[in-house]
GROMACS .gro file of C-alpha atoms in nm:
model
  231
    1MET     CA    1   1.911   3.523  -2.544
    2ILE     CA    2   1.632   3.760  -2.445
    3LYS     CA    3   1.300   3.651  -2.593
    4ALA     CA    4   1.051   3.838  -2.371
    5VAL     CA    5   1.006   4.156  -2.170
    6ILE     CA    6   0.739   4.151  -1.900
    7PHE     CA    7   0.613   4.469  -1.736
    8ASP     CA    8   0.437   4.585  -1.425
    9LEU     CA    9   0.155   4.835  -1.496
   10ASP     CA   10   0.107   5.097  -1.223
   11GLY     CA   11   0.414   5.314  -1.176
   12THR     CA   12   0.587   5.146  -1.469
   13LEU     CA   13   0.376   5.192  -1.782
   14LEU     CA   14   0.095   5.395  -1.625
   15ASP     CA   15   0.196   5.717  -1.451
   16ARG     CA   16  -0.038   5.649  -1.168
   17ASP     CA   17   0.042   5.957  -0.961
   18LYS     CA   18  -0.043   6.194  -1.246
   19SER     CA   19  -0.349   5.987  -1.335
   20VAL     CA   20  -0.480   6.002  -0.979
   21GLU     CA   21  -0.420   6.377  -0.957
   22LYS     CA   22  -0.617   6.430  -1.281
   23PHE     CA   23  -0.897   6.207  -1.159
   24ILE     CA   24  -0.925   6.371  -0.816
   25TYR     CA   25  -0.935   6.717  -0.971
   26GLY     CA   26  -1.219   6.602  -1.196
   27GLN     CA   27  -1.403   6.428  -0.915
   28HIS     CA   28  -1.389   6.738  -0.697
   29LYS     CA   29  -1.547   6.944  -0.978
   30ARG     CA   30  -1.793   6.673  -1.082
   31LEU     CA   31  -1.925   6.619  -0.728
   32GLU     CA   32  -1.912   6.981  -0.621
   33SER     CA   33  -2.242   6.956  -0.436
   34ALA     CA   34  -2.085   6.711  -0.189
   35LEU     CA   35  -1.718   6.810  -0.206
   36GLY     CA   36  -1.731   7.184  -0.276
   37HIS     CA   37  -1.676   7.280   0.088
   38ILE     CA   38  -1.330   7.116   0.074
   39ASP     CA   39  -1.032   7.298  -0.073
   40GLN     CA   40  -0.948   7.119  -0.397
   41SER     CA   41  -0.572   7.100  -0.335
   42HIS     CA   42  -0.629   6.977   0.022
   43TYR     CA   43  -0.870   6.709  -0.102
   44THR     CA   44  -0.617   6.593  -0.363
   45GLN     CA   45  -0.327   6.589  -0.119
   46ARG     CA   46  -0.518   6.391   0.143
   47PHE     CA   47  -0.646   6.140  -0.113
   48LEU     CA   48  -0.292   6.075  -0.234
   49GLU     CA   49  -0.168   6.028   0.122
   50LEU     CA   50  -0.441   5.780   0.210
   51ASP     CA   51  -0.417   5.602  -0.126
   52ASN     CA   52  -0.049   5.522  -0.064
   53HIS     CA   53   0.033   5.482  -0.434
   54GLY     CA   54  -0.259   5.245  -0.486
   55TYR     CA   55  -0.179   5.004  -0.204
   56VAL     CA   56  -0.493   5.100  -0.008
   57TRP     CA   57  -0.822   5.020  -0.180
   58LYS     CA   58  -1.053   5.314  -0.231
   59ASP     CA   59  -1.342   5.211  -0.007
   60LYS     CA   60  -1.112   5.265   0.292
   61VAL     CA   61  -0.974   5.588   0.143
   62TYR     CA   62  -1.321   5.732   0.088
   63GLN     CA   63  -1.446   5.628   0.430
   64GLN     CA   64  -1.156   5.818   0.587
   65LEU     CA   65  -1.216   6.121   0.364
   66ILE     CA   66  -1.585   6.127   0.460
   67GLU     CA   67  -1.495   6.129   0.829
   68GLU     CA   68  -1.213   6.385   0.803
   69PHE     CA   69  -1.392   6.633   0.576
   70ASP     CA   70  -1.744   6.580   0.710
   71ILE     CA   71  -1.876   6.483   0.366
   72THR     CA   72  -2.255   6.448   0.363
   73GLY     CA   73  -2.496   6.344   0.091
   74MET     CA   74  -2.238   6.110  -0.067
   75SER     CA   75  -2.155   5.762   0.064
   76LYS     CA   76  -1.824   5.582   0.028
   77GLU     CA   77  -2.001   5.344  -0.213
   78GLN     CA   78  -2.105   5.635  -0.435
   79LEU     CA   79  -1.758   5.786  -0.429
   80LEU     CA   80  -1.606   5.448  -0.510
   81LYS     CA   81  -1.848   5.402  -0.800
   82ASP     CA   82  -1.742   5.740  -0.935
   83TYR     CA   83  -1.378   5.630  -0.909
   84LEU     CA   84  -1.442   5.302  -1.091
   85THR     CA   85  -1.644   5.478  -1.361
   86HIS     CA   86  -1.418   5.772  -1.437
   87PHE     CA   87  -1.059   5.679  -1.348
   88ALA     CA   88  -0.968   5.511  -1.679
   89ALA     CA   89  -1.050   5.829  -1.873
   90GLN     CA   90  -0.773   6.005  -1.680
   91CYS     CA   91  -0.498   5.747  -1.737
   92VAL     CA   92  -0.162   5.906  -1.821
   93PRO     CA   93   0.113   5.693  -1.979
   94PHE     CA   94   0.479   5.744  -1.904
   95PRO     CA   95   0.673   5.904  -2.191
   96HIS     CA   96   0.781   5.682  -2.481
   97LEU     CA   97   0.538   5.402  -2.389
   98VAL     CA   98   0.394   5.316  -2.730
   99PRO     CA   99   0.714   5.378  -2.934
  100MET     CA  100   0.904   5.152  -2.693
  101LEU     CA  101   0.648   4.871  -2.727
  102LYS     CA  102   0.647   4.905  -3.106
  103GLU     CA  103   1.026   4.886  -3.118
  104LEU     CA  104   1.034   4.572  -2.907
  105LYS     CA  105   0.767   4.409  -3.124
  106THR     CA  106   0.963   4.503  -3.437
  107ASP     CA  107   1.260   4.322  -3.283
  108ASN     CA  108   1.039   4.012  -3.234
  109ILE     CA  109   1.038   4.039  -2.855
  110LEU     CA  110   0.740   3.882  -2.679
  111LEU     CA  111   0.563   4.119  -2.440
  112GLY     CA  112   0.389   4.036  -2.114
  113MET     CA  113   0.235   4.219  -1.823
  114ILE     CA  114   0.173   4.124  -1.460
  115THR     CA  115  -0.031   4.361  -1.247
  116ASN     CA  116  -0.194   4.336  -0.909
  117GLY     CA  117  -0.550   4.462  -0.891
  118TYR     CA  118  -0.912   4.400  -0.985
  119THR     CA  119  -0.966   4.251  -1.329
  120ASP     CA  120  -1.225   4.491  -1.469
  121PHE     CA  121  -1.053   4.800  -1.329
  122GLN     CA  122  -0.705   4.714  -1.453
  123SER     CA  123  -0.840   4.594  -1.789
  124GLY     CA  124  -1.009   4.931  -1.830
  125ASN     CA  125  -0.687   5.115  -1.757
  126ILE     CA  126  -0.490   4.904  -2.005
  127GLU     CA  127  -0.755   4.968  -2.269
  128ALA     CA  128  -0.746   5.341  -2.193
  129LEU     CA  129  -0.370   5.346  -2.256
  130GLY     CA  130  -0.430   5.183  -2.595
  131ILE     CA  131  -0.163   4.917  -2.548
  132GLU     CA  132  -0.347   4.586  -2.511
  133GLN     CA  133  -0.278   4.482  -2.871
  134TYR     CA  134   0.098   4.484  -2.817
  135PHE     CA  135   0.092   4.220  -2.544
  136ASP     CA  136   0.114   3.844  -2.585
  137ALA     CA  137   0.010   3.775  -2.224
  138ILE     CA  138  -0.155   3.992  -1.958
  139LEU     CA  139  -0.197   3.856  -1.606
  140ILE     CA  140  -0.413   4.043  -1.353
  141SER     CA  141  -0.396   3.918  -0.995
  142GLU     CA  142  -0.770   3.889  -0.927
  143LYS     CA  143  -0.827   3.677  -1.239
  144GLU     CA  144  -0.519   3.462  -1.177
  145GLY     CA  145  -0.586   3.407  -0.806
  146LEU     CA  146  -0.226   3.505  -0.736
  147ARG     CA  147  -0.056   3.832  -0.649
  148LYS     CA  148   0.296   3.963  -0.681
  149PRO     CA  149   0.536   3.895  -0.514
  150ASP     CA  150   0.417   3.532  -0.531
  151LYS     CA  151   0.669   3.353  -0.753
  152ARG     CA  152   0.394   3.149  -0.917
  153ILE     CA  153   0.239   3.442  -1.103
  154PHE     CA  154   0.576   3.510  -1.269
  155GLU     CA  155   0.604   3.143  -1.359
  156LYS     CA  156   0.255   3.157  -1.511
  157ALA     CA  157   0.356   3.449  -1.729
  158LEU     CA  158   0.667   3.271  -1.850
  159GLU     CA  159   0.465   2.960  -1.930
  160ARG     CA  160   0.209   3.156  -2.133
  161LEU     CA  161   0.484   3.327  -2.329
  162GLY     CA  162   0.664   2.997  -2.382
  163VAL     CA  163   1.001   3.121  -2.256
  164GLN     CA  164   1.245   3.024  -1.984
  165ALA     CA  165   1.314   3.256  -1.690
  166ASP     CA  166   1.667   3.336  -1.811
  167GLN     CA  167   1.521   3.446  -2.146
  168ALA     CA  168   1.300   3.714  -1.989
  169ILE     CA  169   1.337   4.062  -1.843
  170PHE     CA  170   1.092   4.199  -1.587
  171VAL     CA  171   1.051   4.576  -1.559
  172GLY     CA  172   0.880   4.727  -1.254
  173ASP     CA  173   0.892   5.006  -0.998
  174HIS     CA  174   0.837   4.820  -0.669
  175PRO     CA  175   1.159   4.692  -0.505
  176THR     CA  176   0.989   4.388  -0.350
  177ASN     CA  177   0.683   4.304  -0.561
  178ASP     CA  178   0.859   4.358  -0.893
  179VAL     CA  179   1.236   4.358  -0.862
  180GLU     CA  180   1.306   4.107  -0.587
  181ALA     CA  181   1.018   3.880  -0.686
  182SER     CA  182   1.113   3.859  -1.055
  183ALA     CA  183   1.477   3.793  -0.967
  184ASN     CA  184   1.364   3.515  -0.732
  185ALA     CA  185   1.179   3.366  -1.029
  186GLY     CA  186   1.505   3.359  -1.224
  187MET     CA  187   1.438   3.658  -1.450
  188THR     CA  188   1.658   3.958  -1.520
  189SER     CA  189   1.516   4.231  -1.296
  190VAL     CA  190   1.497   4.593  -1.410
  191TRP     CA  191   1.400   4.865  -1.167
  192LYS     CA  192   1.228   5.168  -1.317
  193ARG     CA  193   1.350   5.425  -1.069
  194ASN     CA  194   1.076   5.565  -0.847
  195LEU     CA  195   1.132   5.844  -0.596
  196GLN     CA  196   0.909   5.661  -0.347
  197TRP     CA  197   1.204   5.429  -0.278
  198GLU     CA  198   1.572   5.516  -0.253
  199THR     CA  199   1.701   5.206  -0.428
  200ALA     CA  200   1.627   4.851  -0.532
  201ASP     CA  201   1.848   4.543  -0.561
  202ALA     CA  202   1.799   4.506  -0.936
  203HIS     CA  203   2.022   4.368  -1.210
  204PHE     CA  204   1.966   4.695  -1.399
  205ILE     CA  205   1.819   5.037  -1.320
  206ILE     CA  206   1.650   5.266  -1.573
  207ASP     CA  207   1.490   5.608  -1.555
  208GLY     CA  208   1.276   5.597  -1.869
  209LEU     CA  209   1.095   5.345  -2.086
  210ASP     CA  210   1.297   5.451  -2.389
  211GLU     CA  211   1.602   5.281  -2.233
  212ILE     CA  212   1.453   4.932  -2.257
  213PRO     CA  213   1.518   4.846  -2.625
  214GLY     CA  214   1.882   4.945  -2.580
  215LEU     CA  215   1.907   4.730  -2.267
  216VAL     CA  216   1.767   4.431  -2.456
  217GLN     CA  217   2.024   4.484  -2.731
  218LYS     CA  218   2.301   4.511  -2.472
  219LEU     CA  219   2.199   4.180  -2.315
  220GLU     CA  220   2.181   4.019  -2.658
  221LYS     CA  221   2.539   4.126  -2.734
  222GLN     CA  222   2.656   4.000  -2.395
  223ALA     CA  223   2.490   3.664  -2.463
  224GLU     CA  224   2.667   3.641  -2.800
  225LEU     CA  225   3.000   3.706  -2.626
  226GLY     CA  226   2.920   3.457  -2.351
  227ILE     CA  227   2.911   3.720  -2.077
  228LYS     CA  228   2.694   3.613  -1.785
  229ARG     CA  229   2.446   3.848  -1.621
  230SER     CA  230   2.587   4.018  -1.313
  231ASN     CA  231   2.397   3.980  -0.986
   0.00000   0.00000   0.00000
């Protein structure tokens, strides 16, 4: 019986690529005195390349941008502060986010989230999406002292929700940090397809968040019929 659905944040609930593009466009305009000599599309493209879907922290990204584009009058610390201050306002959710969460809550499904990142920054992004109230447990790596794919952070989430691993689904976009790691923790792994990777060894694959309630119902029916999860 499925009692809980636990989500990744970036690339799963938060459309990070669109959010970053919106932010970079705004930063280029906002800091025109320092960045105006750089073509806006070139600045955006290079930021996205260096950012590597969020896996490179921004102090390193901005240091590289300063060197490549000969940015003067603006330090990497100032650019990073601008990022930390303004990014949340540009957060873009994936389609069907809130309706999907509401439907799961209506069906008495517990909701959790596990995200790698800095506590204040990720908390701000969650607040900007307007979804914090739907979750029964939110674990952010800095605060927990653990990062995905460490099995222990998944076990912590299960403990806080009060469910067993085989009663929980984990939904994420990263084949290793989300899919493989949650499966190793005994959960049903769901890969939210991401064009960054060709495939993932998940129990289930979805393209949109609106598919999740139906997947939960499918697993419930299978449990009633005594059908075991396929691996």
